[in-house]
Amino acid sequence: MDKEVSGRRVVVGVDGSRSSYEALRWAVRYAGLVGASVDAVAVWELPGLYGWSGPAVDMDVDEDEARQKMSRELTDVLGDDAAGSVRTHLVHGNATDVLLRAAEGAEVLVVGSRGRGGFARALLGSVSQHVSQHADCPVVIVRCRER
């Protein structure tokens, strides 16, 4: 990710969950208020890749297809105009580590309160809790609206 971009940056983690979509909307609104750009970061990691056994998933992840899906999701969530102004980054690695690196020098890091995994009743997901404790910039954790 290019952290050398001049001007203010808002980094937002996107994982396909409702909570991350709320975080994306918040990040775009905030960036508009402060004149910042938005970097939407999606992270993929292969489960079982680092264990004792071989990976239990297909190693051929189609990154182009994943980028297209991310682009469609951003357009669905934000609309064509706003989605076109968001820089997208699809990165392989651990979500917490990738988001912390992406947020270096950023105005703010925005994440949803809960991601796709874990316990539905937990107040914070493991990624949002970890980045809130370790980021070098302010962190905003956005809760999903009740339906």
GROMACS .gro file of C-alpha atoms in nm:
model
  147
    1MET     CA    1   0.000   0.000   0.000
    2ASP     CA    2   0.123   0.344  -0.085
    3LYS     CA    3   0.144   0.533   0.244
    4GLU     CA    4   0.340   0.810   0.076
    5VAL     CA    5   0.025   0.959  -0.076
    6SER     CA    6   0.016   1.327   0.012
    7GLY     CA    7  -0.272   1.454   0.219
    8ARG     CA    8  -0.487   1.300   0.483
    9ARG     CA    9  -0.585   0.932   0.467
   10VAL     CA   10  -0.863   0.733   0.627
   11VAL     CA   11  -0.808   0.356   0.633
   12VAL     CA   12  -1.107   0.125   0.666
   13GLY     CA   13  -1.112  -0.252   0.703
   14VAL     CA   14  -1.369  -0.429   0.485
   15ASP     CA   15  -1.448  -0.799   0.522
   16GLY     CA   16  -1.793  -0.838   0.369
   17SER     CA   17  -1.979  -0.816   0.700
   18ARG     CA   18  -2.262  -0.571   0.772
   19SER     CA   19  -2.047  -0.416   1.042
   20SER     CA   20  -1.763  -0.347   0.798
   21TYR     CA   21  -2.010  -0.190   0.552
   22GLU     CA   22  -2.122   0.049   0.827
   23ALA     CA   23  -1.754   0.127   0.895
   24LEU     CA   24  -1.703   0.195   0.523
   25ARG     CA   25  -1.997   0.437   0.514
   26TRP     CA   26  -1.866   0.613   0.826
   27ALA     CA   27  -1.514   0.638   0.681
   28VAL     CA   28  -1.639   0.794   0.355
   29ARG     CA   29  -1.854   1.049   0.541
   30TYR     CA   30  -1.568   1.141   0.775
   31ALA     CA   31  -1.318   1.168   0.490
   32GLY     CA   32  -1.555   1.404   0.311
   33LEU     CA   33  -1.572   1.627   0.618
   34VAL     CA   34  -1.196   1.648   0.671
   35GLY     CA   35  -1.084   1.638   0.308
   36ALA     CA   36  -0.914   1.299   0.329
   37SER     CA   37  -0.884   1.010   0.088
   38VAL     CA   38  -1.018   0.664   0.177
   39ASP     CA   39  -0.822   0.339   0.155
   40ALA     CA   40  -1.049   0.034   0.186
   41VAL     CA   41  -0.845  -0.269   0.287
   42ALA     CA   42  -0.965  -0.627   0.250
   43VAL     CA   43  -0.743  -0.903   0.382
   44TRP     CA   44  -0.740  -1.266   0.283
   45GLU     CA   45  -0.569  -1.546   0.467
   46LEU     CA   46  -0.578  -1.918   0.398
   47PRO     CA   47  -0.697  -2.110   0.705
   48GLY     CA   48  -0.465  -2.390   0.809
   49LEU     CA   49  -0.175  -2.250   0.608
   50TYR     CA   50   0.051  -2.212   0.909
   51GLY     CA   51  -0.044  -2.527   1.102
   52TRP     CA   52   0.124  -2.866   1.121
   53SER     CA   53  -0.083  -3.013   0.843
   54GLY     CA   54  -0.114  -2.902   0.485
   55PRO     CA   55  -0.374  -2.639   0.398
   56ALA     CA   56  -0.731  -2.765   0.381
   57VAL     CA   57  -0.826  -2.521   0.108
   58ASP     CA   58  -0.745  -2.465  -0.256
   59MET     CA   59  -0.424  -2.261  -0.281
   60ASP     CA   60  -0.533  -2.104  -0.611
   61VAL     CA   61  -0.712  -1.793  -0.488
   62ASP     CA   62  -0.829  -1.590  -0.783
   63GLU     CA   63  -0.717  -1.241  -0.684
   64ASP     CA   64  -0.874  -1.077  -0.990
   65GLU     CA   65  -1.209  -1.229  -0.902
   66ALA     CA   66  -1.170  -1.119  -0.539
   67ARG     CA   67  -1.088  -0.762  -0.651
   68GLN     CA   68  -1.394  -0.755  -0.876
   69LYS     CA   69  -1.612  -0.880  -0.590
   70MET     CA   70  -1.470  -0.613  -0.359
   71SER     CA   71  -1.538  -0.346  -0.622
   72ARG     CA   72  -1.900  -0.467  -0.663
   73GLU     CA   73  -1.951  -0.468  -0.286
   74LEU     CA   74  -1.819  -0.112  -0.252
   75THR     CA   75  -2.050   0.002  -0.531
   76ASP     CA   76  -2.348  -0.175  -0.368
   77VAL     CA   77  -2.272  -0.016  -0.031
   78LEU     CA   78  -2.171   0.335  -0.140
   79GLY     CA   79  -2.310   0.387  -0.490
   80ASP     CA   80  -2.108   0.446  -0.807
   81ASP     CA   81  -1.980   0.796  -0.732
   82ALA     CA   82  -1.857   0.738  -0.378
   83ALA     CA   83  -1.716   0.393  -0.456
   84GLY     CA   84  -1.512   0.542  -0.740
   85SER     CA   85  -1.333   0.773  -0.498
   86VAL     CA   86  -1.222   0.491  -0.266
   87ARG     CA   87  -0.884   0.326  -0.324
   88THR     CA   88  -0.910  -0.049  -0.275
   89HIS     CA   89  -0.640  -0.281  -0.148
   90LEU     CA   90  -0.668  -0.660  -0.137
   91VAL     CA   91  -0.382  -0.794   0.075
   92HIS     CA   92  -0.278  -1.145   0.178
   93GLY     CA   93  -0.186  -1.182   0.544
   94ASN     CA   94  -0.315  -1.159   0.896
   95ALA     CA   95  -0.598  -0.903   0.915
   96THR     CA   96  -0.472  -0.734   1.230
   97ASP     CA   97  -0.114  -0.701   1.104
   98VAL     CA   98  -0.220  -0.578   0.760
   99LEU     CA   99  -0.458  -0.315   0.901
  100LEU     CA  100  -0.201  -0.188   1.150
  101ARG     CA  101   0.058  -0.150   0.873
  102ALA     CA  102  -0.194   0.016   0.640
  103ALA     CA  103  -0.289   0.265   0.911
  104GLU     CA  104   0.066   0.391   0.966
  105GLY     CA  105   0.053   0.766   0.906
  106ALA     CA  106  -0.325   0.764   0.860
  107GLU     CA  107  -0.566   1.018   1.006
  108VAL     CA  108  -0.778   0.735   1.147
  109LEU     CA  109  -0.836   0.360   1.118
  110VAL     CA  110  -1.201   0.257   1.094
  111VAL     CA  111  -1.324  -0.098   1.156
  112GLY     CA  112  -1.653  -0.266   1.226
  113SER     CA  113  -1.725  -0.386   1.576
  114ARG     CA  114  -1.759  -0.749   1.465
  115GLY     CA  115  -1.640  -0.928   1.157
  116ARG     CA  116  -1.755  -1.241   0.988
  117GLY     CA  117  -1.637  -1.493   1.245
  118GLY     CA  118  -1.647  -1.542   1.616
  119PHE     CA  119  -1.927  -1.521   1.864
  120ALA     CA  120  -2.236  -1.323   1.766
  121ARG     CA  121  -2.283  -1.193   2.119
  122ALA     CA  122  -1.929  -1.058   2.159
  123LEU     CA  123  -1.912  -0.679   2.190
  124LEU     CA  124  -1.593  -0.656   1.984
  125GLY     CA  125  -1.435  -0.885   1.731
  126SER     CA  126  -1.078  -0.995   1.784
  127VAL     CA  127  -0.945  -0.775   1.501
  128SER     CA  128  -1.124  -0.459   1.618
  129GLN     CA  129  -1.013  -0.519   1.975
  130HIS     CA  130  -0.651  -0.576   1.876
  131VAL     CA  131  -0.619  -0.276   1.643
  132SER     CA  132  -0.781  -0.052   1.904
  133GLN     CA  133  -0.501  -0.142   2.144
  134HIS     CA  134  -0.208  -0.130   1.902
  135ALA     CA  135  -0.270   0.126   1.626
  136ASP     CA  136  -0.048   0.433   1.602
  137CYS     CA  137  -0.345   0.648   1.500
  138PRO     CA  138  -0.695   0.699   1.640
  139VAL     CA  139  -0.928   0.403   1.585
  140VAL     CA  140  -1.302   0.428   1.528
  141ILE     CA  141  -1.505   0.113   1.586
  142VAL     CA  142  -1.844   0.130   1.419
  143ARG     CA  143  -2.131  -0.082   1.540
  144CYS     CA  144  -2.379  -0.224   1.298
  145ARG     CA  145  -2.726  -0.078   1.304
  146GLU     CA  146  -2.990  -0.313   1.442
  147ARG     CA  147  -3.237  -0.445   1.189
   0.00000   0.00000   0.00000
